[in-house]
Amino acid sequence: MIRFAILFGLAFMFLLLHRTGDLDKYINMRYAYLSVSAIVLLALLSLYQFVKVYRAERRSEEAAAQAAIAESEGVLANEHKHAVQDRQDHPHRHLDRHSLDHVHDHGHDHGHDHGHDHGHDHGHDLNAHAGHSHIGRTKWRRGFTYLVLAVPIFTGIFLPVATLDSSFVKAKGFSFPELDQRRKDAGYHQFLRPDTSVFYSAENYDKVKRKDMADFADQPNVELNDHNYLKGMEVLYNYADEFADKKDNVRRLRLQRRRGRGYVLLRFPLRLHSLRRRFRRVRHARPDAGRHEAVGRRLGPRYRQADARVLPAVQADDSGAQGQRMGADRQARRSVRLSEFLTKSAFTSRRGMLSW
Amino acid sequence: MTSFLQLNTIFISMIMEAIPFVLIGVLVSGVIQTFVTEAWIARIMPRNVLLRTCFGCGIGLLFPSCECGIVPITRRLVMKGMPLNAGVAFMLSGPIVNPIVLFATFIAFGNDWRMVGIRAGLAIAVAFCVSLSVALIFRGPQLRQATATADAFAAPVAAALEPSIAAAAKPTVGARLSSVVSHGIDEFFDVGKYLVIGAFLAAAMQTYIPTSYLLELGSDPLKASLVMIVLAFVMSVCSEADAFIASSFRSSFTVGSLSAFMVFGPMIDIKNTLMLLSAFRTRFVVSLIALVAAFTIAGSLIVGRLFG
């Protein structure tokens, strides 16, 4: 009866999720037909199980009414016949004839019975023996199986669906293996750090540095475009602390495309690696992706730098601006909003993670 | 609490994806159990060692059985006089190289034939190598009973099987169908608990183990393969369902280590080892596990090199 309940419960859970439309939160709807077939199969199996149990119960009632001795003799004779004829059916016949107590774990049956089944004389004795001496253990095991299988039915029906959004990723933390790798390996750092100090004497560079900083210091947002990119980036590196995220005063870094279409809104702290990647995309994005990739690759190594000092870090703003910009670039594949990206990346391949 | 609900969602989704395949699998297994005799398999077996090994590797295509049913079948086949290496090839590749499991893999990895190819290819390669090594290392059937008694056993078994073929036509269709379904239900309950426990463990790992830690484990190919093999062994998930669990690790583990999970799991896991130990000699079982582990790791490293 428990078996019937579990089979039916599973079918019911599937059906319920179908009806409420929550199914798409669990599985890919392309395979909805598979779960429909699962419902049908489970329903049939539970029906079969029900009929079987019902019959077995009726039979055991009849058997109880009849004389016990005659009945047991009959069974014994039958058992012998079946042991010879139809080895594989044996456990199930056995089940039909007796009560449910005699069902053994299936694996158990295979593991132990078949060796002895062919000794026709002992067939029944051995079975009976196994059934009684191990009854405590089998009962526990069966109970455990039923308990385990009942768990998903209850949690599936009674617990609400949780969406696997960015909070899931946040709780786990996310990580970019390539960047982690670089962080460990100091010689492999690759980021764009503009350094114009070579063109000035030491004190002159200090002056220029301060002057540049003054240009950006009072702006609420750091706005970078093709004209002030070099200057702005250098300021960001030189005065990283000044731009650090302060609770009351969120500084935004704004990257601008040449024709002024579309902004990337970035908020500190963001890793400059990604800033560079992003900006490169913005600057060099062409309708044809191939060329755009090529440009990107050439830029990187030129600015190789090994020192590991504090870098301004910028956090990408996941408002819609980025999506717009990407849309303008017709890079449909990359036009994921960051929040979406973070969620998705946790479930896509490692390679996929860095291809944004 | 939110994280627990998320865990539950992942858990349920894995189960929901896997259950259709498990159902089909247990029913097919019921059909095989009822309609196909070992005598028949033994009869169509080629004689040549290499051919036999290849045949053993491919036989799973005809008999879509998951690993739970395959040890007893193999044991009976070897008892009946099937050469050990062919039996091993069948036992190892059968649960993987069969239509249901491969289709489940295809679905689990989002309609990806590449993963199906990798899984099947690696499984056949490992089964082939292990089978040949077994042929070189071991002589005789290696069953629990001494070789002599096993031979003695083979005769009555054959005798007992012949009438079962003759009598095969006797039971009514209804009775046989009933036996198929009954067997299927038995197996569903036997297999189901492993699926549930495995899915729960995988979901818990996905939810609570920090990504950076998983990624660090997953980034070193050898370590990742070892971790996945241990995981496969402990989880003991049925081969019809394990692709769904493997695909949940896609974000943090490489293709190589995932293939190790999906190849080693069906070949060797806790429930399988117990069955192997009850059927075969301990020495044989230990070396079989070692061989499978070694070849799987080697294979997964190669796969990792080729496919990243």
PDB file of N, CA, C and O in Angstrom, chain A residues 101-168:
ATOM      1  N   ASP A 101       4.651  -9.252   3.410  1.00  0.00           N
ATOM      2  CA  ASP A 101       5.830  -9.445   4.252  1.00  0.00           C
ATOM      3  C   ASP A 101       6.935 -10.211   3.556  1.00  0.00           C
ATOM      4  O   ASP A 101       8.092 -10.128   3.919  1.00  0.00           O
ATOM      5  N   HIS A 102       6.546 -10.971   2.559  1.00  0.00           N
ATOM      6  CA  HIS A 102       7.552 -11.832   1.955  1.00  0.00           C
ATOM      7  C   HIS A 102       8.289 -11.211   0.801  1.00  0.00           C
ATOM      8  O   HIS A 102       9.148 -11.838   0.212  1.00  0.00           O
ATOM      9  N   VAL A 103       7.947  -9.997   0.460  1.00  0.00           N
ATOM     10  CA  VAL A 103       8.675  -9.358  -0.633  1.00  0.00           C
ATOM     11  C   VAL A 103      10.053  -9.012  -0.129  1.00  0.00           C
ATOM     12  O   VAL A 103      10.204  -8.351   0.889  1.00  0.00           O
ATOM     13  N   HIS A 104      11.044  -9.443  -0.849  1.00  0.00           N
ATOM     14  CA  HIS A 104      12.392  -9.044  -0.455  1.00  0.00           C
ATOM     15  C   HIS A 104      12.819  -7.909  -1.344  1.00  0.00           C
ATOM     16  O   HIS A 104      12.286  -7.705  -2.415  1.00  0.00           O
ATOM     17  N   ASP A 105      13.833  -7.265  -0.884  1.00  0.00           N
ATOM     18  CA  ASP A 105      14.470  -6.255  -1.727  1.00  0.00           C
ATOM     19  C   ASP A 105      14.921  -6.959  -2.994  1.00  0.00           C
ATOM     20  O   ASP A 105      15.429  -8.061  -2.951  1.00  0.00           O
ATOM     21  N   HIS A 106      14.730  -6.286  -4.117  1.00  0.00           N
ATOM     22  CA  HIS A 106      14.985  -7.004  -5.346  1.00  0.00           C
ATOM     23  C   HIS A 106      16.441  -7.405  -5.524  1.00  0.00           C
ATOM     24  O   HIS A 106      16.771  -8.516  -5.874  1.00  0.00           O
ATOM     25  N   GLY A 107      17.312  -6.460  -5.258  1.00  0.00           N
ATOM     26  CA  GLY A 107      18.746  -6.726  -5.386  1.00  0.00           C
ATOM     27  C   GLY A 107      19.136  -7.906  -4.514  1.00  0.00           C
ATOM     28  O   GLY A 107      19.882  -8.796  -4.902  1.00  0.00           O
ATOM     29  N   HIS A 108      18.590  -7.928  -3.366  1.00  0.00           N
ATOM     30  CA  HIS A 108      18.821  -8.978  -2.404  1.00  0.00           C
ATOM     31  C   HIS A 108      18.464 -10.325  -3.018  1.00  0.00           C
ATOM     32  O   HIS A 108      19.227 -11.269  -2.978  1.00  0.00           O
ATOM     33  N   ASP A 109      17.318 -10.353  -3.664  1.00  0.00           N
ATOM     34  CA  ASP A 109      16.876 -11.583  -4.309  1.00  0.00           C
ATOM     35  C   ASP A 109      17.897 -12.091  -5.287  1.00  0.00           C
ATOM     36  O   ASP A 109      18.272 -13.242  -5.285  1.00  0.00           O
ATOM     37  N   HIS A 110      18.334 -11.184  -6.124  1.00  0.00           N
ATOM     38  CA  HIS A 110      19.262 -11.600  -7.160  1.00  0.00           C
ATOM     39  C   HIS A 110      20.567 -12.059  -6.559  1.00  0.00           C
ATOM     40  O   HIS A 110      21.158 -13.018  -6.961  1.00  0.00           O
ATOM     41  N   GLY A 111      20.990 -11.276  -5.591  1.00  0.00           N
ATOM     42  CA  GLY A 111      22.292 -11.554  -4.994  1.00  0.00           C
ATOM     43  C   GLY A 111      22.347 -12.929  -4.355  1.00  0.00           C
ATOM     44  O   GLY A 111      23.358 -13.599  -4.457  1.00  0.00           O
ATOM     45  N   HIS A 112      21.300 -13.328  -3.705  1.00  0.00           N
ATOM     46  CA  HIS A 112      21.415 -14.530  -2.890  1.00  0.00           C
ATOM     47  C   HIS A 112      20.620 -15.712  -3.393  1.00  0.00           C
ATOM     48  O   HIS A 112      21.057 -16.829  -3.277  1.00  0.00           O
ATOM     49  N   ASP A 113      19.490 -15.443  -3.952  1.00  0.00           N
ATOM     50  CA  ASP A 113      18.584 -16.559  -4.203  1.00  0.00           C
ATOM     51  C   ASP A 113      19.020 -17.478  -5.319  1.00  0.00           C
ATOM     52  O   ASP A 113      18.942 -18.678  -5.209  1.00  0.00           O
ATOM     53  N   HIS A 114      19.514 -16.873  -6.389  1.00  0.00           N
ATOM     54  CA  HIS A 114      19.664 -17.682  -7.586  1.00  0.00           C
ATOM     55  C   HIS A 114      20.659 -18.802  -7.421  1.00  0.00           C
ATOM     56  O   HIS A 114      20.553 -19.828  -8.041  1.00  0.00           O
ATOM     57  N   GLY A 115      21.639 -18.570  -6.588  1.00  0.00           N
ATOM     58  CA  GLY A 115      22.603 -19.635  -6.333  1.00  0.00           C
ATOM     59  C   GLY A 115      21.907 -20.862  -5.786  1.00  0.00           C
ATOM     60  O   GLY A 115      22.282 -21.991  -6.092  1.00  0.00           O
ATOM     61  N   HIS A 116      20.906 -20.657  -5.002  1.00  0.00           N
ATOM     62  CA  HIS A 116      20.287 -21.780  -4.318  1.00  0.00           C
ATOM     63  C   HIS A 116      19.033 -22.283  -5.014  1.00  0.00           C
ATOM     64  O   HIS A 116      18.632 -23.399  -4.794  1.00  0.00           O
ATOM     65  N   ASP A 117      18.469 -21.462  -5.818  1.00  0.00           N
ATOM     66  CA  ASP A 117      17.195 -21.826  -6.423  1.00  0.00           C
ATOM     67  C   ASP A 117      17.227 -23.170  -7.123  1.00  0.00           C
ATOM     68  O   ASP A 117      16.244 -23.878  -7.164  1.00  0.00           O
ATOM     69  N   HIS A 118      18.401 -23.488  -7.672  1.00  0.00           N
ATOM     70  CA  HIS A 118      18.451 -24.676  -8.515  1.00  0.00           C
ATOM     71  C   HIS A 118      18.520 -25.940  -7.695  1.00  0.00           C
ATOM     72  O   HIS A 118      18.281 -27.015  -8.189  1.00  0.00           O
ATOM     73  N   GLY A 119      18.924 -25.805  -6.470  1.00  0.00           N
ATOM     74  CA  GLY A 119      18.768 -26.952  -5.594  1.00  0.00           C
ATOM     75  C   GLY A 119      17.279 -27.072  -5.293  1.00  0.00           C
ATOM     76  O   GLY A 119      16.773 -26.476  -4.381  1.00  0.00           O
ATOM     77  N   HIS A 120      16.599 -27.822  -6.094  1.00  0.00           N
ATOM     78  CA  HIS A 120      15.143 -27.778  -6.072  1.00  0.00           C
ATOM     79  C   HIS A 120      14.557 -28.188  -4.737  1.00  0.00           C
ATOM     80  O   HIS A 120      13.522 -27.697  -4.315  1.00  0.00           O
ATOM     81  N   ASP A 121      15.278 -29.066  -4.062  1.00  0.00           N
ATOM     82  CA  ASP A 121      14.706 -29.563  -2.820  1.00  0.00           C
ATOM     83  C   ASP A 121      14.633 -28.474  -1.759  1.00  0.00           C
ATOM     84  O   ASP A 121      13.726 -28.428  -0.967  1.00  0.00           O
ATOM     85  N   HIS A 122      15.655 -27.572  -1.769  1.00  0.00           N
ATOM     86  CA  HIS A 122      15.706 -26.602  -0.672  1.00  0.00           C
ATOM     87  C   HIS A 122      15.072 -25.273  -1.038  1.00  0.00           C
ATOM     88  O   HIS A 122      14.974 -24.407  -0.210  1.00  0.00           O
ATOM     89  N   GLY A 123      14.743 -25.134  -2.293  1.00  0.00           N
ATOM     90  CA  GLY A 123      14.251 -23.837  -2.777  1.00  0.00           C
ATOM     91  C   GLY A 123      13.358 -23.119  -1.792  1.00  0.00           C
ATOM     92  O   GLY A 123      13.655 -22.021  -1.353  1.00  0.00           O
ATOM     93  N   HIS A 124      12.329 -23.753  -1.380  1.00  0.00           N
ATOM     94  CA  HIS A 124      11.350 -23.073  -0.548  1.00  0.00           C
ATOM     95  C   HIS A 124      11.874 -22.841   0.846  1.00  0.00           C
ATOM     96  O   HIS A 124      11.713 -21.774   1.417  1.00  0.00           O
ATOM     97  N   ASP A 125      12.538 -23.836   1.385  1.00  0.00           N
ATOM     98  CA  ASP A 125      13.050 -23.719   2.753  1.00  0.00           C
ATOM     99  C   ASP A 125      13.971 -22.509   2.885  1.00  0.00           C
ATOM    100  O   ASP A 125      13.862 -21.725   3.810  1.00  0.00           O
ATOM    101  N   LEU A 126      14.882 -22.400   1.911  1.00  0.00           N
ATOM    102  CA  LEU A 126      15.852 -21.322   1.989  1.00  0.00           C
ATOM    103  C   LEU A 126      15.165 -19.977   1.949  1.00  0.00           C
ATOM    104  O   LEU A 126      15.488 -19.075   2.709  1.00  0.00           O
ATOM    105  N   ASN A 127      14.223 -19.887   1.056  1.00  0.00           N
ATOM    106  CA  ASN A 127      13.498 -18.630   0.933  1.00  0.00           C
ATOM    107  C   ASN A 127      12.789 -18.265   2.212  1.00  0.00           C
ATOM    108  O   ASN A 127      12.844 -17.145   2.692  1.00  0.00           O
ATOM    109  N   ALA A 128      12.123 -19.255   2.732  1.00  0.00           N
ATOM    110  CA  ALA A 128      11.361 -19.014   3.945  1.00  0.00           C
ATOM    111  C   ALA A 128      12.303 -18.598   5.059  1.00  0.00           C
ATOM    112  O   ALA A 128      12.043 -17.656   5.807  1.00  0.00           O
ATOM    113  N   HIS A 129      13.428 -19.277   5.094  1.00  0.00           N
ATOM    114  CA  HIS A 129      14.400 -18.991   6.133  1.00  0.00           C
ATOM    115  C   HIS A 129      14.877 -17.543   6.015  1.00  0.00           C
ATOM    116  O   HIS A 129      14.853 -16.790   6.978  1.00  0.00           O
ATOM    117  N   ALA A 130      15.259 -17.203   4.784  1.00  0.00           N
ATOM    118  CA  ALA A 130      15.750 -15.845   4.568  1.00  0.00           C
ATOM    119  C   ALA A 130      14.676 -14.845   4.980  1.00  0.00           C
ATOM    120  O   ALA A 130      14.949 -13.843   5.634  1.00  0.00           O
ATOM    121  N   GLY A 131      13.469 -15.150   4.580  1.00  0.00           N
ATOM    122  CA  GLY A 131      12.377 -14.243   4.879  1.00  0.00           C
ATOM    123  C   GLY A 131      12.215 -14.000   6.371  1.00  0.00           C
ATOM    124  O   GLY A 131      11.989 -12.878   6.787  1.00  0.00           O
ATOM    125  N   HIS A 132      12.382 -15.034   7.162  1.00  0.00           N
ATOM    126  CA  HIS A 132      12.088 -14.852   8.576  1.00  0.00           C
ATOM    127  C   HIS A 132      13.266 -14.335   9.368  1.00  0.00           C
ATOM    128  O   HIS A 132      13.117 -13.461  10.199  1.00  0.00           O
ATOM    129  N   SER A 133      14.456 -14.854   9.068  1.00  0.00           N
ATOM    130  CA  SER A 133      15.584 -14.463   9.899  1.00  0.00           C
ATOM    131  C   SER A 133      15.994 -13.017   9.621  1.00  0.00           C
ATOM    132  O   SER A 133      16.481 -12.329  10.494  1.00  0.00           O
ATOM    133  N   HIS A 134      15.784 -12.575   8.395  1.00  0.00           N
ATOM    134  CA  HIS A 134      16.234 -11.220   8.060  1.00  0.00           C
ATOM    135  C   HIS A 134      15.086 -10.226   8.111  1.00  0.00           C
ATOM    136  O   HIS A 134      15.219  -9.120   7.653  1.00  0.00           O
ATOM    137  N   ILE A 135      13.990 -10.645   8.651  1.00  0.00           N
ATOM    138  CA  ILE A 135      12.800  -9.828   8.464  1.00  0.00           C
ATOM    139  C   ILE A 135      12.967  -8.440   9.068  1.00  0.00           C
ATOM    140  O   ILE A 135      12.553  -7.445   8.486  1.00  0.00           O
ATOM    141  N   GLY A 136      13.664  -8.397  10.240  1.00  0.00           N
ATOM    142  CA  GLY A 136      13.865  -7.091  10.852  1.00  0.00           C
ATOM    143  C   GLY A 136      14.644  -6.171   9.939  1.00  0.00           C
ATOM    144  O   GLY A 136      14.251  -5.047   9.688  1.00  0.00           O
ATOM    145  N   ARG A 137      15.736  -6.691   9.393  1.00  0.00           N
ATOM    146  CA  ARG A 137      16.611  -5.878   8.562  1.00  0.00           C
ATOM    147  C   ARG A 137      15.903  -5.431   7.304  1.00  0.00           C
ATOM    148  O   ARG A 137      15.959  -4.273   6.923  1.00  0.00           O
ATOM    149  N   THR A 138      15.212  -6.388   6.645  1.00  0.00           N
ATOM    150  CA  THR A 138      14.529  -6.025   5.397  1.00  0.00           C
ATOM    151  C   THR A 138      13.461  -4.984   5.653  1.00  0.00           C
ATOM    152  O   THR A 138      13.273  -4.088   4.844  1.00  0.00           O
ATOM    153  N   LYS A 139      12.802  -5.121   6.776  1.00  0.00           N
ATOM    154  CA  LYS A 139      11.748  -4.171   7.097  1.00  0.00           C
ATOM    155  C   LYS A 139      12.328  -2.768   7.220  1.00  0.00           C
ATOM    156  O   LYS A 139      11.795  -1.805   6.683  1.00  0.00           O
ATOM    157  N   TRP A 140      13.460  -2.698   7.933  1.00  0.00           N
ATOM    158  CA  TRP A 140      14.120  -1.407   8.097  1.00  0.00           C
ATOM    159  C   TRP A 140      14.504  -0.835   6.740  1.00  0.00           C
ATOM    160  O   TRP A 140      14.293   0.331   6.445  1.00  0.00           O
ATOM    161  N   ARG A 141      15.088  -1.722   5.939  1.00  0.00           N
ATOM    162  CA  ARG A 141      15.557  -1.246   4.633  1.00  0.00           C
ATOM    163  C   ARG A 141      14.394  -0.776   3.785  1.00  0.00           C
ATOM    164  O   ARG A 141      14.484   0.233   3.097  1.00  0.00           O
ATOM    165  N   ARG A 142      13.305  -1.536   3.841  1.00  0.00           N
ATOM    166  CA  ARG A 142      12.150  -1.143   3.045  1.00  0.00           C
ATOM    167  C   ARG A 142      11.586   0.181   3.545  1.00  0.00           C
ATOM    168  O   ARG A 142      11.267   1.072   2.763  1.00  0.00           O
ATOM    169  N   GLY A 143      11.523   0.275   4.872  1.00  0.00           N
ATOM    170  CA  GLY A 143      11.018   1.515   5.452  1.00  0.00           C
ATOM    171  C   GLY A 143      11.871   2.698   5.037  1.00  0.00           C
ATOM    172  O   GLY A 143      11.353   3.760   4.670  1.00  0.00           O
ATOM    173  N   PHE A 144      13.177   2.486   5.037  1.00  0.00           N
ATOM    174  CA  PHE A 144      14.096   3.546   4.650  1.00  0.00           C
ATOM    175  C   PHE A 144      13.855   3.964   3.200  1.00  0.00           C
ATOM    176  O   PHE A 144      13.772   5.141   2.871  1.00  0.00           O
ATOM    177  N   THR A 145      13.717   2.941   2.331  1.00  0.00           N
ATOM    178  CA  THR A 145      13.468   3.233   0.916  1.00  0.00           C
ATOM    179  C   THR A 145      12.208   4.081   0.757  1.00  0.00           C
ATOM    180  O   THR A 145      12.213   5.078   0.037  1.00  0.00           O
ATOM    181  N   TYR A 146      11.144   3.678   1.445  1.00  0.00           N
ATOM    182  CA  TYR A 146       9.884   4.404   1.287  1.00  0.00           C
ATOM    183  C   TYR A 146      10.003   5.823   1.813  1.00  0.00           C
ATOM    184  O   TYR A 146       9.507   6.771   1.214  1.00  0.00           O
ATOM    185  N   LEU A 147      10.702   5.926   2.950  1.00  0.00           N
ATOM    186  CA  LEU A 147      10.871   7.248   3.545  1.00  0.00           C
ATOM    187  C   LEU A 147      11.618   8.167   2.574  1.00  0.00           C
ATOM    188  O   LEU A 147      11.200   9.307   2.313  1.00  0.00           O
ATOM    189  N   VAL A 148      12.703   7.648   2.030  1.00  0.00           N
ATOM    190  CA  VAL A 148      13.519   8.454   1.113  1.00  0.00           C
ATOM    191  C   VAL A 148      12.702   8.876  -0.101  1.00  0.00           C
ATOM    192  O   VAL A 148      12.726  10.030  -0.520  1.00  0.00           O
ATOM    193  N   LEU A 149      11.930   7.941  -0.632  1.00  0.00           N
ATOM    194  CA  LEU A 149      11.175   8.263  -1.841  1.00  0.00           C
ATOM    195  C   LEU A 149       9.999   9.199  -1.552  1.00  0.00           C
ATOM    196  O   LEU A 149       9.504   9.873  -2.451  1.00  0.00           O
ATOM    197  N   ALA A 150       9.585   9.220  -0.293  1.00  0.00           N
ATOM    198  CA  ALA A 150       8.467  10.106   0.030  1.00  0.00           C
ATOM    199  C   ALA A 150       8.929  11.551   0.152  1.00  0.00           C
ATOM    200  O   ALA A 150       8.150  12.477  -0.033  1.00  0.00           O
ATOM    201  N   VAL A 151      10.226  11.732   0.454  1.00  0.00           N
ATOM    202  CA  VAL A 151      10.736  13.092   0.674  1.00  0.00           C
ATOM    203  C   VAL A 151      10.464  14.026  -0.510  1.00  0.00           C
ATOM    204  O   VAL A 151       9.864  15.089  -0.325  1.00  0.00           O
ATOM    205  N   PRO A 152      10.876  13.657  -1.736  1.00  0.00           N
ATOM    206  CA  PRO A 152      10.637  14.604  -2.842  1.00  0.00           C
ATOM    207  C   PRO A 152       9.164  14.900  -3.063  1.00  0.00           C
ATOM    208  O   PRO A 152       8.815  16.003  -3.496  1.00  0.00           O
ATOM    209  N   ILE A 153       8.301  13.937  -2.762  1.00  0.00           N
ATOM    210  CA  ILE A 153       6.871  14.193  -2.967  1.00  0.00           C
ATOM    211  C   ILE A 153       6.423  15.326  -2.060  1.00  0.00           C
ATOM    212  O   ILE A 153       5.768  16.273  -2.491  1.00  0.00           O
ATOM    213  N   PHE A 154       6.848  15.239  -0.804  1.00  0.00           N
ATOM    214  CA  PHE A 154       6.409  16.272   0.142  1.00  0.00           C
ATOM    215  C   PHE A 154       7.057  17.615  -0.144  1.00  0.00           C
ATOM    216  O   PHE A 154       6.384  18.634  -0.195  1.00  0.00           O
ATOM    217  N   THR A 155       8.374  17.593  -0.352  1.00  0.00           N
ATOM    218  CA  THR A 155       9.021  18.888  -0.589  1.00  0.00           C
ATOM    219  C   THR A 155       8.557  19.473  -1.914  1.00  0.00           C
ATOM    220  O   THR A 155       8.436  20.681  -2.050  1.00  0.00           O
ATOM    221  N   GLY A 156       8.274  18.596  -2.873  1.00  0.00           N
ATOM    222  CA  GLY A 156       7.834  19.094  -4.172  1.00  0.00           C
ATOM    223  C   GLY A 156       6.455  19.732  -4.099  1.00  0.00           C
ATOM    224  O   GLY A 156       6.186  20.729  -4.756  1.00  0.00           O
ATOM    225  N   ILE A 157       5.589  19.136  -3.289  1.00  0.00           N
ATOM    226  CA  ILE A 157       4.222  19.649  -3.242  1.00  0.00           C
ATOM    227  C   ILE A 157       4.100  20.819  -2.277  1.00  0.00           C
ATOM    228  O   ILE A 157       3.462  21.825  -2.579  1.00  0.00           O
ATOM    229  N   PHE A 158       4.759  20.708  -1.114  1.00  0.00           N
ATOM    230  CA  PHE A 158       4.475  21.692  -0.070  1.00  0.00           C
ATOM    231  C   PHE A 158       5.433  22.877  -0.036  1.00  0.00           C
ATOM    232  O   PHE A 158       5.068  23.948   0.410  1.00  0.00           O
ATOM    233  N   LEU A 159       6.655  22.680  -0.479  1.00  0.00           N
ATOM    234  CA  LEU A 159       7.575  23.814  -0.430  1.00  0.00           C
ATOM    235  C   LEU A 159       7.414  24.651  -1.694  1.00  0.00           C
ATOM    236  O   LEU A 159       7.253  24.108  -2.784  1.00  0.00           O
ATOM    237  N   PRO A 160       7.458  25.960  -1.553  1.00  0.00           N
ATOM    238  CA  PRO A 160       7.306  26.806  -2.736  1.00  0.00           C
ATOM    239  C   PRO A 160       8.534  26.736  -3.636  1.00  0.00           C
ATOM    240  O   PRO A 160       9.626  26.383  -3.181  1.00  0.00           O
ATOM    241  N   VAL A 161       8.327  27.057  -4.889  1.00  0.00           N
ATOM    242  CA  VAL A 161       9.450  27.073  -5.834  1.00  0.00           C
ATOM    243  C   VAL A 161      10.307  28.286  -5.533  1.00  0.00           C
ATOM    244  O   VAL A 161       9.794  29.385  -5.342  1.00  0.00           O
ATOM    245  N   ALA A 162      11.593  28.068  -5.489  1.00  0.00           N
ATOM    246  CA  ALA A 162      12.483  29.220  -5.343  1.00  0.00           C
ATOM    247  C   ALA A 162      13.069  29.510  -6.717  1.00  0.00           C
ATOM    248  O   ALA A 162      13.398  28.600  -7.462  1.00  0.00           O
ATOM    249  N   THR A 163      13.128  30.769  -7.056  1.00  0.00           N
ATOM    250  CA  THR A 163      13.764  31.078  -8.335  1.00  0.00           C
ATOM    251  C   THR A 163      15.260  31.140  -8.117  1.00  0.00           C
ATOM    252  O   THR A 163      15.730  31.653  -7.105  1.00  0.00           O
ATOM    253  N   LEU A 164      15.974  30.617  -9.058  1.00  0.00           N
ATOM    254  CA  LEU A 164      17.423  30.607  -8.933  1.00  0.00           C
ATOM    255  C   LEU A 164      17.962  31.892  -9.541  1.00  0.00           C
ATOM    256  O   LEU A 164      18.467  31.919 -10.641  1.00  0.00           O
ATOM    257  N   ASP A 165      17.818  32.970  -8.789  1.00  0.00           N
ATOM    258  CA  ASP A 165      18.236  34.259  -9.325  1.00  0.00           C
ATOM    259  C   ASP A 165      19.620  34.609  -8.794  1.00  0.00           C
ATOM    260  O   ASP A 165      20.340  33.749  -8.302  1.00  0.00           O
ATOM    261  N   SER A 166      19.941  35.887  -8.893  1.00  0.00           N
ATOM    262  CA  SER A 166      21.306  36.250  -8.522  1.00  0.00           C
ATOM    263  C   SER A 166      21.566  36.094  -7.027  1.00  0.00           C
ATOM    264  O   SER A 166      22.701  36.010  -6.615  1.00  0.00           O
ATOM    265  N   SER A 167      20.507  36.031  -6.212  1.00  0.00           N
ATOM    266  CA  SER A 167      20.752  35.843  -4.783  1.00  0.00           C
ATOM    267  C   SER A 167      21.414  34.495  -4.534  1.00  0.00           C
ATOM    268  O   SER A 167      22.203  34.324  -3.609  1.00  0.00           O
ATOM    269  N   PHE A 168      21.084  33.542  -5.401  1.00  0.00           N
ATOM    270  CA  PHE A 168      21.700  32.218  -5.295  1.00  0.00           C
ATOM    271  C   PHE A 168      23.195  32.327  -5.558  1.00  0.00           C
ATOM    272  O   PHE A 168      24.019  31.775  -4.840  1.00  0.00           O
TER     273      PHE A 168
END
